[in-house]
Amino acid sequence: MKILAFAASNSKNSINKTFVTSVSKYYKEVDDVIDILDLNDFEMPLYSIDREIESGIPQLAHDFAAKIDEADFLLISIAEYNGSYNVGYKNIIDWVSRISGRKTFNGKPVFLLATSPGPMGGSTVLATAVNRIAWDGAEVLDSFSLPQFGSNFEAGKGVTNIEYRSKLEAKVRATKRALKEKAAPLG
């Protein structure tokens, strides 16, 4: 299985990137490949219809779409900026959505995550993402929010709060089962 993981953030020190990288390790099996993207590698001019008409869709949007298409499963940790998406993520998605003949996520199964330093754990943007990403062509298998990242996560250990860790691991097991069921031949 090829897994694509990224934080929906353009912060160089993104706690969501740290979080999604940690969670991706739960999915690593012998033959699996995990590709962890940095959205900074896909920075493009701000989307506008005028720019699209004038210059077309940037190659980086096509490159990002190709990464999605090559994956069997997506892990995305959504950063919350003032209750909404990070502009870097939103801009990439806006450009990819303009590629003719595709839904942004092309039916890929997704496990959505979010974390933040505060007690809400990015839950506002996560709720938006769960509803929106399905409309953009993703199959949302589940979602999980980790509040107070600094108190509940430790580098090298992952989620340290036992209650949150148990909830996360239950959701990981459930998404793994769903992925296996999708891969099982009909018979």
JSON list of C-alpha atoms in Angstrom, two decimals:
[
{"chain": "A", "resi": 1, "resn": "MET", "atom": "CA", "xyz": [0.00, 0.00, 0.00]},
{"chain": "A", "resi": 2, "resn": "LYS", "atom": "CA", "xyz": [1.22, 3.50, -0.79]},
{"chain": "A", "resi": 3, "resn": "ILE", "atom": "CA", "xyz": [0.32, 6.04, 1.89]},
{"chain": "A", "resi": 4, "resn": "LEU", "atom": "CA", "xyz": [0.48, 9.79, 1.32]},
{"chain": "A", "resi": 5, "resn": "ALA", "atom": "CA", "xyz": [0.72, 11.83, 4.53]},
{"chain": "A", "resi": 6, "resn": "PHE", "atom": "CA", "xyz": [0.87, 15.58, 4.92]},
{"chain": "A", "resi": 7, "resn": "ALA", "atom": "CA", "xyz": [-0.03, 18.44, 7.19]},
{"chain": "A", "resi": 8, "resn": "ALA", "atom": "CA", "xyz": [-2.44, 20.97, 5.71]},
{"chain": "A", "resi": 9, "resn": "SER", "atom": "CA", "xyz": [-0.01, 23.67, 6.78]},
{"chain": "A", "resi": 10, "resn": "ASN", "atom": "CA", "xyz": [2.85, 25.64, 5.26]},
{"chain": "A", "resi": 11, "resn": "SER", "atom": "CA", "xyz": [4.56, 26.21, 8.61]},
{"chain": "A", "resi": 12, "resn": "LYS", "atom": "CA", "xyz": [8.15, 24.95, 8.63]},
{"chain": "A", "resi": 13, "resn": "ASN", "atom": "CA", "xyz": [7.68, 23.84, 12.26]},
{"chain": "A", "resi": 14, "resn": "SER", "atom": "CA", "xyz": [4.14, 22.52, 11.90]},
{"chain": "A", "resi": 15, "resn": "ILE", "atom": "CA", "xyz": [2.87, 20.52, 14.85]},
{"chain": "A", "resi": 16, "resn": "ASN", "atom": "CA", "xyz": [0.38, 18.99, 12.42]},
{"chain": "A", "resi": 17, "resn": "LYS", "atom": "CA", "xyz": [3.28, 17.69, 10.31]},
{"chain": "A", "resi": 18, "resn": "THR", "atom": "CA", "xyz": [4.88, 16.23, 13.45]},
{"chain": "A", "resi": 19, "resn": "PHE", "atom": "CA", "xyz": [1.54, 14.66, 14.37]},
{"chain": "A", "resi": 20, "resn": "VAL", "atom": "CA", "xyz": [0.74, 13.16, 10.95]},
{"chain": "A", "resi": 21, "resn": "THR", "atom": "CA", "xyz": [4.29, 11.83, 10.65]},
{"chain": "A", "resi": 22, "resn": "SER", "atom": "CA", "xyz": [3.90, 10.09, 14.00]},
{"chain": "A", "resi": 23, "resn": "VAL", "atom": "CA", "xyz": [0.46, 8.66, 13.14]},
{"chain": "A", "resi": 24, "resn": "SER", "atom": "CA", "xyz": [1.71, 7.41, 9.75]},
{"chain": "A", "resi": 25, "resn": "LYS", "atom": "CA", "xyz": [3.98, 4.94, 11.58]},
{"chain": "A", "resi": 26, "resn": "TYR", "atom": "CA", "xyz": [0.90, 3.02, 12.74]},
{"chain": "A", "resi": 27, "resn": "TYR", "atom": "CA", "xyz": [0.23, 2.14, 9.10]},
{"chain": "A", "resi": 28, "resn": "LYS", "atom": "CA", "xyz": [3.71, 0.96, 8.12]},
{"chain": "A", "resi": 29, "resn": "GLU", "atom": "CA", "xyz": [3.67, -2.71, 7.18]},
{"chain": "A", "resi": 30, "resn": "VAL", "atom": "CA", "xyz": [6.48, -4.63, 5.47]},
{"chain": "A", "resi": 31, "resn": "ASP", "atom": "CA", "xyz": [5.69, -3.64, 1.87]},
{"chain": "A", "resi": 32, "resn": "ASP", "atom": "CA", "xyz": [4.05, -0.28, 2.52]},
{"chain": "A", "resi": 33, "resn": "VAL", "atom": "CA", "xyz": [5.52, 2.99, 1.32]},
{"chain": "A", "resi": 34, "resn": "ILE", "atom": "CA", "xyz": [4.82, 6.18, 3.26]},
{"chain": "A", "resi": 35, "resn": "ASP", "atom": "CA", "xyz": [5.38, 9.45, 1.42]},
{"chain": "A", "resi": 36, "resn": "ILE", "atom": "CA", "xyz": [5.35, 12.46, 3.75]},
{"chain": "A", "resi": 37, "resn": "LEU", "atom": "CA", "xyz": [4.89, 15.68, 1.84]},
{"chain": "A", "resi": 38, "resn": "ASP", "atom": "CA", "xyz": [5.81, 19.21, 2.81]},
{"chain": "A", "resi": 39, "resn": "LEU", "atom": "CA", "xyz": [3.32, 21.69, 1.34]},
{"chain": "A", "resi": 40, "resn": "ASN", "atom": "CA", "xyz": [6.13, 24.23, 1.00]},
{"chain": "A", "resi": 41, "resn": "ASP", "atom": "CA", "xyz": [7.35, 22.12, -1.93]},
{"chain": "A", "resi": 42, "resn": "PHE", "atom": "CA", "xyz": [4.08, 23.00, -3.72]},
{"chain": "A", "resi": 43, "resn": "GLU", "atom": "CA", "xyz": [3.95, 26.76, -3.14]},
{"chain": "A", "resi": 44, "resn": "MET", "atom": "CA", "xyz": [2.18, 28.52, -6.00]},
{"chain": "A", "resi": 45, "resn": "PRO", "atom": "CA", "xyz": [0.81, 31.98, -6.72]},
{"chain": "A", "resi": 46, "resn": "LEU", "atom": "CA", "xyz": [-2.52, 32.69, -5.03]},
{"chain": "A", "resi": 47, "resn": "TYR", "atom": "CA", "xyz": [-5.32, 31.22, -7.07]},
{"chain": "A", "resi": 48, "resn": "SER", "atom": "CA", "xyz": [-7.47, 33.59, -9.11]},
{"chain": "A", "resi": 49, "resn": "ILE", "atom": "CA", "xyz": [-9.48, 33.03, -12.25]},
{"chain": "A", "resi": 50, "resn": "ASP", "atom": "CA", "xyz": [-7.50, 35.85, -13.88]},
{"chain": "A", "resi": 51, "resn": "ARG", "atom": "CA", "xyz": [-4.20, 34.02, -13.18]},
{"chain": "A", "resi": 52, "resn": "GLU", "atom": "CA", "xyz": [-5.66, 30.77, -14.45]},
{"chain": "A", "resi": 53, "resn": "ILE", "atom": "CA", "xyz": [-6.80, 32.38, -17.71]},
{"chain": "A", "resi": 54, "resn": "GLU", "atom": "CA", "xyz": [-3.51, 34.20, -18.14]},
{"chain": "A", "resi": 55, "resn": "SER", "atom": "CA", "xyz": [-1.05, 31.46, -17.21]},
{"chain": "A", "resi": 56, "resn": "GLY", "atom": "CA", "xyz": [-2.96, 28.20, -16.89]},
{"chain": "A", "resi": 57, "resn": "ILE", "atom": "CA", "xyz": [-2.72, 25.77, -14.01]},
{"chain": "A", "resi": 58, "resn": "PRO", "atom": "CA", "xyz": [0.79, 25.60, -12.49]},
{"chain": "A", "resi": 59, "resn": "GLN", "atom": "CA", "xyz": [2.77, 22.40, -12.93]},
{"chain": "A", "resi": 60, "resn": "LEU", "atom": "CA", "xyz": [3.01, 22.11, -9.13]},
{"chain": "A", "resi": 61, "resn": "ALA", "atom": "CA", "xyz": [-0.78, 21.66, -8.95]},
{"chain": "A", "resi": 62, "resn": "HIS", "atom": "CA", "xyz": [-0.51, 18.78, -11.42]},
{"chain": "A", "resi": 63, "resn": "ASP", "atom": "CA", "xyz": [2.41, 17.36, -9.40]},
{"chain": "A", "resi": 64, "resn": "PHE", "atom": "CA", "xyz": [0.38, 17.48, -6.18]},
{"chain": "A", "resi": 65, "resn": "ALA", "atom": "CA", "xyz": [-2.60, 15.85, -7.92]},
{"chain": "A", "resi": 66, "resn": "ALA", "atom": "CA", "xyz": [-0.29, 13.10, -9.20]},
{"chain": "A", "resi": 67, "resn": "LYS", "atom": "CA", "xyz": [0.87, 12.41, -5.62]},
{"chain": "A", "resi": 68, "resn": "ILE", "atom": "CA", "xyz": [-2.78, 11.96, -4.60]},
{"chain": "A", "resi": 69, "resn": "ASP", "atom": "CA", "xyz": [-3.48, 9.71, -7.57]},
{"chain": "A", "resi": 70, "resn": "GLU", "atom": "CA", "xyz": [-0.46, 7.49, -6.86]},
{"chain": "A", "resi": 71, "resn": "ALA", "atom": "CA", "xyz": [-1.56, 6.89, -3.25]},
{"chain": "A", "resi": 72, "resn": "ASP", "atom": "CA", "xyz": [-3.86, 4.17, -1.95]},
{"chain": "A", "resi": 73, "resn": "PHE", "atom": "CA", "xyz": [-4.60, 6.03, 1.28]},
{"chain": "A", "resi": 74, "resn": "LEU", "atom": "CA", "xyz": [-4.25, 9.61, 2.54]},
{"chain": "A", "resi": 75, "resn": "LEU", "atom": "CA", "xyz": [-3.43, 10.81, 6.05]},
{"chain": "A", "resi": 76, "resn": "ILE", "atom": "CA", "xyz": [-4.02, 14.53, 6.39]},
{"chain": "A", "resi": 77, "resn": "SER", "atom": "CA", "xyz": [-3.58, 16.60, 9.55]},
{"chain": "A", "resi": 78, "resn": "ILE", "atom": "CA", "xyz": [-5.47, 19.86, 9.17]},
{"chain": "A", "resi": 79, "resn": "ALA", "atom": "CA", "xyz": [-3.95, 22.97, 10.73]},
{"chain": "A", "resi": 80, "resn": "GLU", "atom": "CA", "xyz": [-6.43, 25.50, 12.09]},
{"chain": "A", "resi": 81, "resn": "TYR", "atom": "CA", "xyz": [-5.84, 29.19, 11.43]},
{"chain": "A", "resi": 82, "resn": "ASN", "atom": "CA", "xyz": [-8.50, 31.42, 12.97]},
{"chain": "A", "resi": 83, "resn": "GLY", "atom": "CA", "xyz": [-11.04, 28.60, 12.78]},
{"chain": "A", "resi": 84, "resn": "SER", "atom": "CA", "xyz": [-10.35, 27.77, 9.13]},
{"chain": "A", "resi": 85, "resn": "TYR", "atom": "CA", "xyz": [-7.83, 26.23, 6.72]},
{"chain": "A", "resi": 86, "resn": "ASN", "atom": "CA", "xyz": [-4.22, 27.31, 6.42]},
{"chain": "A", "resi": 87, "resn": "VAL", "atom": "CA", "xyz": [-3.87, 29.48, 3.30]},
{"chain": "A", "resi": 88, "resn": "GLY", "atom": "CA", "xyz": [-1.07, 27.32, 1.86]},
{"chain": "A", "resi": 89, "resn": "TYR", "atom": "CA", "xyz": [-3.28, 24.22, 1.91]},
{"chain": "A", "resi": 90, "resn": "LYS", "atom": "CA", "xyz": [-6.35, 26.07, 0.66]},
{"chain": "A", "resi": 91, "resn": "ASN", "atom": "CA", "xyz": [-4.40, 27.53, -2.25]},
{"chain": "A", "resi": 92, "resn": "ILE", "atom": "CA", "xyz": [-3.07, 24.14, -3.36]},
{"chain": "A", "resi": 93, "resn": "ILE", "atom": "CA", "xyz": [-6.55, 22.62, -3.16]},
{"chain": "A", "resi": 94, "resn": "ASP", "atom": "CA", "xyz": [-8.00, 25.56, -5.09]},
{"chain": "A", "resi": 95, "resn": "TRP", "atom": "CA", "xyz": [-5.51, 25.03, -7.91]},
{"chain": "A", "resi": 96, "resn": "VAL", "atom": "CA", "xyz": [-5.92, 21.22, -7.99]},
{"chain": "A", "resi": 97, "resn": "SER", "atom": "CA", "xyz": [-9.70, 21.62, -8.08]},
{"chain": "A", "resi": 98, "resn": "ARG", "atom": "CA", "xyz": [-9.33, 23.47, -11.40]},
{"chain": "A", "resi": 99, "resn": "ILE", "atom": "CA", "xyz": [-7.69, 20.53, -13.18]},
{"chain": "A", "resi": 100, "resn": "SER", "atom": "CA", "xyz": [-10.19, 19.37, -15.77]},
{"chain": "A", "resi": 101, "resn": "GLY", "atom": "CA", "xyz": [-11.86, 16.00, -15.32]},
{"chain": "A", "resi": 102, "resn": "ARG", "atom": "CA", "xyz": [-11.11, 15.34, -11.68]},
{"chain": "A", "resi": 103, "resn": "LYS", "atom": "CA", "xyz": [-12.43, 15.70, -8.19]},
{"chain": "A", "resi": 104, "resn": "THR", "atom": "CA", "xyz": [-9.62, 17.00, -6.01]},
{"chain": "A", "resi": 105, "resn": "PHE", "atom": "CA", "xyz": [-9.15, 13.74, -4.07]},
{"chain": "A", "resi": 106, "resn": "ASN", "atom": "CA", "xyz": [-10.42, 11.33, -6.77]},
{"chain": "A", "resi": 107, "resn": "GLY", "atom": "CA", "xyz": [-12.18, 8.90, -4.41]},
{"chain": "A", "resi": 108, "resn": "LYS", "atom": "CA", "xyz": [-9.17, 8.22, -2.17]},
{"chain": "A", "resi": 109, "resn": "PRO", "atom": "CA", "xyz": [-9.81, 6.94, 1.37]},
{"chain": "A", "resi": 110, "resn": "VAL", "atom": "CA", "xyz": [-8.70, 9.49, 3.97]},
{"chain": "A", "resi": 111, "resn": "PHE", "atom": "CA", "xyz": [-8.12, 9.59, 7.71]},
{"chain": "A", "resi": 112, "resn": "LEU", "atom": "CA", "xyz": [-8.35, 13.24, 8.79]},
{"chain": "A", "resi": 113, "resn": "LEU", "atom": "CA", "xyz": [-6.45, 14.48, 11.82]},
{"chain": "A", "resi": 114, "resn": "ALA", "atom": "CA", "xyz": [-6.02, 17.82, 13.54]},
{"chain": "A", "resi": 115, "resn": "THR", "atom": "CA", "xyz": [-4.13, 19.17, 16.50]},
{"chain": "A", "resi": 116, "resn": "SER", "atom": "CA", "xyz": [-3.45, 22.55, 18.04]},
{"chain": "A", "resi": 117, "resn": "PRO", "atom": "CA", "xyz": [-1.86, 24.02, 21.15]},
{"chain": "A", "resi": 118, "resn": "GLY", "atom": "CA", "xyz": [-5.30, 24.82, 22.56]},
{"chain": "A", "resi": 119, "resn": "PRO", "atom": "CA", "xyz": [-8.08, 22.79, 24.15]},
{"chain": "A", "resi": 120, "resn": "MET", "atom": "CA", "xyz": [-10.14, 22.47, 20.94]},
{"chain": "A", "resi": 121, "resn": "GLY", "atom": "CA", "xyz": [-7.39, 20.58, 19.07]},
{"chain": "A", "resi": 122, "resn": "GLY", "atom": "CA", "xyz": [-8.31, 22.06, 15.69]},
{"chain": "A", "resi": 123, "resn": "SER", "atom": "CA", "xyz": [-11.80, 20.59, 15.98]},
{"chain": "A", "resi": 124, "resn": "THR", "atom": "CA", "xyz": [-13.45, 23.56, 14.23]},
{"chain": "A", "resi": 125, "resn": "VAL", "atom": "CA", "xyz": [-11.45, 23.19, 11.03]},
{"chain": "A", "resi": 126, "resn": "LEU", "atom": "CA", "xyz": [-11.59, 19.39, 11.31]},
{"chain": "A", "resi": 127, "resn": "ALA", "atom": "CA", "xyz": [-15.40, 19.48, 11.25]},
{"chain": "A", "resi": 128, "resn": "THR", "atom": "CA", "xyz": [-15.25, 21.70, 8.18]},
{"chain": "A", "resi": 129, "resn": "ALA", "atom": "CA", "xyz": [-12.72, 19.40, 6.51]},
{"chain": "A", "resi": 130, "resn": "VAL", "atom": "CA", "xyz": [-14.75, 16.24, 7.20]},
{"chain": "A", "resi": 131, "resn": "ASN", "atom": "CA", "xyz": [-17.72, 17.75, 5.39]},
{"chain": "A", "resi": 132, "resn": "ARG", "atom": "CA", "xyz": [-15.81, 19.53, 2.64]},
{"chain": "A", "resi": 133, "resn": "ILE", "atom": "CA", "xyz": [-13.28, 16.87, 1.68]},
{"chain": "A", "resi": 134, "resn": "ALA", "atom": "CA", "xyz": [-16.03, 14.38, 0.89]},
{"chain": "A", "resi": 135, "resn": "TRP", "atom": "CA", "xyz": [-17.50, 16.92, -1.51]},
{"chain": "A", "resi": 136, "resn": "ASP", "atom": "CA", "xyz": [-14.02, 17.20, -3.04]},
{"chain": "A", "resi": 137, "resn": "GLY", "atom": "CA", "xyz": [-14.05, 13.49, -3.84]},
{"chain": "A", "resi": 138, "resn": "ALA", "atom": "CA", "xyz": [-12.48, 11.87, -0.78]},
{"chain": "A", "resi": 139, "resn": "GLU", "atom": "CA", "xyz": [-13.88, 8.95, 1.16]},
{"chain": "A", "resi": 140, "resn": "VAL", "atom": "CA", "xyz": [-13.51, 9.96, 4.81]},
{"chain": "A", "resi": 141, "resn": "LEU", "atom": "CA", "xyz": [-12.87, 6.82, 6.83]},
{"chain": "A", "resi": 142, "resn": "ASP", "atom": "CA", "xyz": [-12.59, 8.62, 10.17]},
{"chain": "A", "resi": 143, "resn": "SER", "atom": "CA", "xyz": [-11.25, 11.70, 11.93]},
{"chain": "A", "resi": 144, "resn": "PHE", "atom": "CA", "xyz": [-9.40, 12.47, 15.14]},
{"chain": "A", "resi": 145, "resn": "SER", "atom": "CA", "xyz": [-8.57, 15.66, 17.02]},
{"chain": "A", "resi": 146, "resn": "LEU", "atom": "CA", "xyz": [-5.75, 15.93, 19.56]},
{"chain": "A", "resi": 147, "resn": "PRO", "atom": "CA", "xyz": [-6.10, 18.94, 21.88]},
{"chain": "A", "resi": 148, "resn": "GLN", "atom": "CA", "xyz": [-3.24, 20.66, 23.69]},
{"chain": "A", "resi": 149, "resn": "PHE", "atom": "CA", "xyz": [-0.49, 19.22, 21.52]},
{"chain": "A", "resi": 150, "resn": "GLY", "atom": "CA", "xyz": [2.32, 20.40, 23.82]},
{"chain": "A", "resi": 151, "resn": "SER", "atom": "CA", "xyz": [0.84, 18.55, 26.81]},
{"chain": "A", "resi": 152, "resn": "ASN", "atom": "CA", "xyz": [-0.40, 15.42, 25.02]},
{"chain": "A", "resi": 153, "resn": "PHE", "atom": "CA", "xyz": [2.37, 14.64, 22.53]},
{"chain": "A", "resi": 154, "resn": "GLU", "atom": "CA", "xyz": [6.07, 13.94, 22.91]},
{"chain": "A", "resi": 155, "resn": "ALA", "atom": "CA", "xyz": [8.61, 13.50, 20.12]},
{"chain": "A", "resi": 156, "resn": "GLY", "atom": "CA", "xyz": [9.66, 9.88, 19.86]},
{"chain": "A", "resi": 157, "resn": "LYS", "atom": "CA", "xyz": [6.69, 8.71, 21.92]},
{"chain": "A", "resi": 158, "resn": "GLY", "atom": "CA", "xyz": [3.71, 10.14, 20.05]},
{"chain": "A", "resi": 159, "resn": "VAL", "atom": "CA", "xyz": [0.46, 10.75, 21.91]},
{"chain": "A", "resi": 160, "resn": "THR", "atom": "CA", "xyz": [1.26, 10.46, 25.61]},
{"chain": "A", "resi": 161, "resn": "ASN", "atom": "CA", "xyz": [-2.19, 11.00, 27.11]},
{"chain": "A", "resi": 162, "resn": "ILE", "atom": "CA", "xyz": [-3.53, 7.44, 27.56]},
{"chain": "A", "resi": 163, "resn": "GLU", "atom": "CA", "xyz": [-7.17, 8.37, 26.84]},
{"chain": "A", "resi": 164, "resn": "TYR", "atom": "CA", "xyz": [-6.34, 10.16, 23.58]},
{"chain": "A", "resi": 165, "resn": "ARG", "atom": "CA", "xyz": [-3.83, 7.49, 22.58]},
{"chain": "A", "resi": 166, "resn": "SER", "atom": "CA", "xyz": [-6.47, 4.76, 23.08]},
{"chain": "A", "resi": 167, "resn": "LYS", "atom": "CA", "xyz": [-9.00, 6.69, 20.98]},
{"chain": "A", "resi": 168, "resn": "LEU", "atom": "CA", "xyz": [-6.44, 7.28, 18.23]},
{"chain": "A", "resi": 169, "resn": "GLU", "atom": "CA", "xyz": [-5.33, 3.65, 18.17]},
{"chain": "A", "resi": 170, "resn": "ALA", "atom": "CA", "xyz": [-8.96, 2.45, 17.99]},
{"chain": "A", "resi": 171, "resn": "LYS", "atom": "CA", "xyz": [-9.51, 4.71, 14.97]},
{"chain": "A", "resi": 172, "resn": "VAL", "atom": "CA", "xyz": [-6.28, 3.49, 13.37]},
{"chain": "A", "resi": 173, "resn": "ARG", "atom": "CA", "xyz": [-7.44, -0.13, 13.77]},
{"chain": "A", "resi": 174, "resn": "ALA", "atom": "CA", "xyz": [-10.84, 0.74, 12.30]},
{"chain": "A", "resi": 175, "resn": "THR", "atom": "CA", "xyz": [-9.32, 2.50, 9.28]},
{"chain": "A", "resi": 176, "resn": "LYS", "atom": "CA", "xyz": [-6.92, -0.41, 8.71]},
{"chain": "A", "resi": 177, "resn": "ARG", "atom": "CA", "xyz": [-9.88, -2.81, 8.70]},
{"chain": "A", "resi": 178, "resn": "ALA", "atom": "CA", "xyz": [-11.75, -0.60, 6.25]},
{"chain": "A", "resi": 179, "resn": "LEU", "atom": "CA", "xyz": [-8.70, -0.46, 3.96]},
{"chain": "A", "resi": 180, "resn": "LYS", "atom": "CA", "xyz": [-8.31, -4.26, 4.07]},
{"chain": "A", "resi": 181, "resn": "GLU", "atom": "CA", "xyz": [-11.99, -4.71, 3.22]},
{"chain": "A", "resi": 182, "resn": "LYS", "atom": "CA", "xyz": [-11.59, -2.37, 0.23]},
{"chain": "A", "resi": 183, "resn": "ALA", "atom": "CA", "xyz": [-8.55, -4.34, -0.96]},
{"chain": "A", "resi": 184, "resn": "ALA", "atom": "CA", "xyz": [-10.18, -7.76, -0.50]},
{"chain": "A", "resi": 185, "resn": "PRO", "atom": "CA", "xyz": [-11.25, -9.38, -3.77]},
{"chain": "A", "resi": 186, "resn": "LEU", "atom": "CA", "xyz": [-14.97, -9.84, -4.28]},
{"chain": "A", "resi": 187, "resn": "GLY", "atom": "CA", "xyz": [-15.94, -13.42, -4.22]}
]
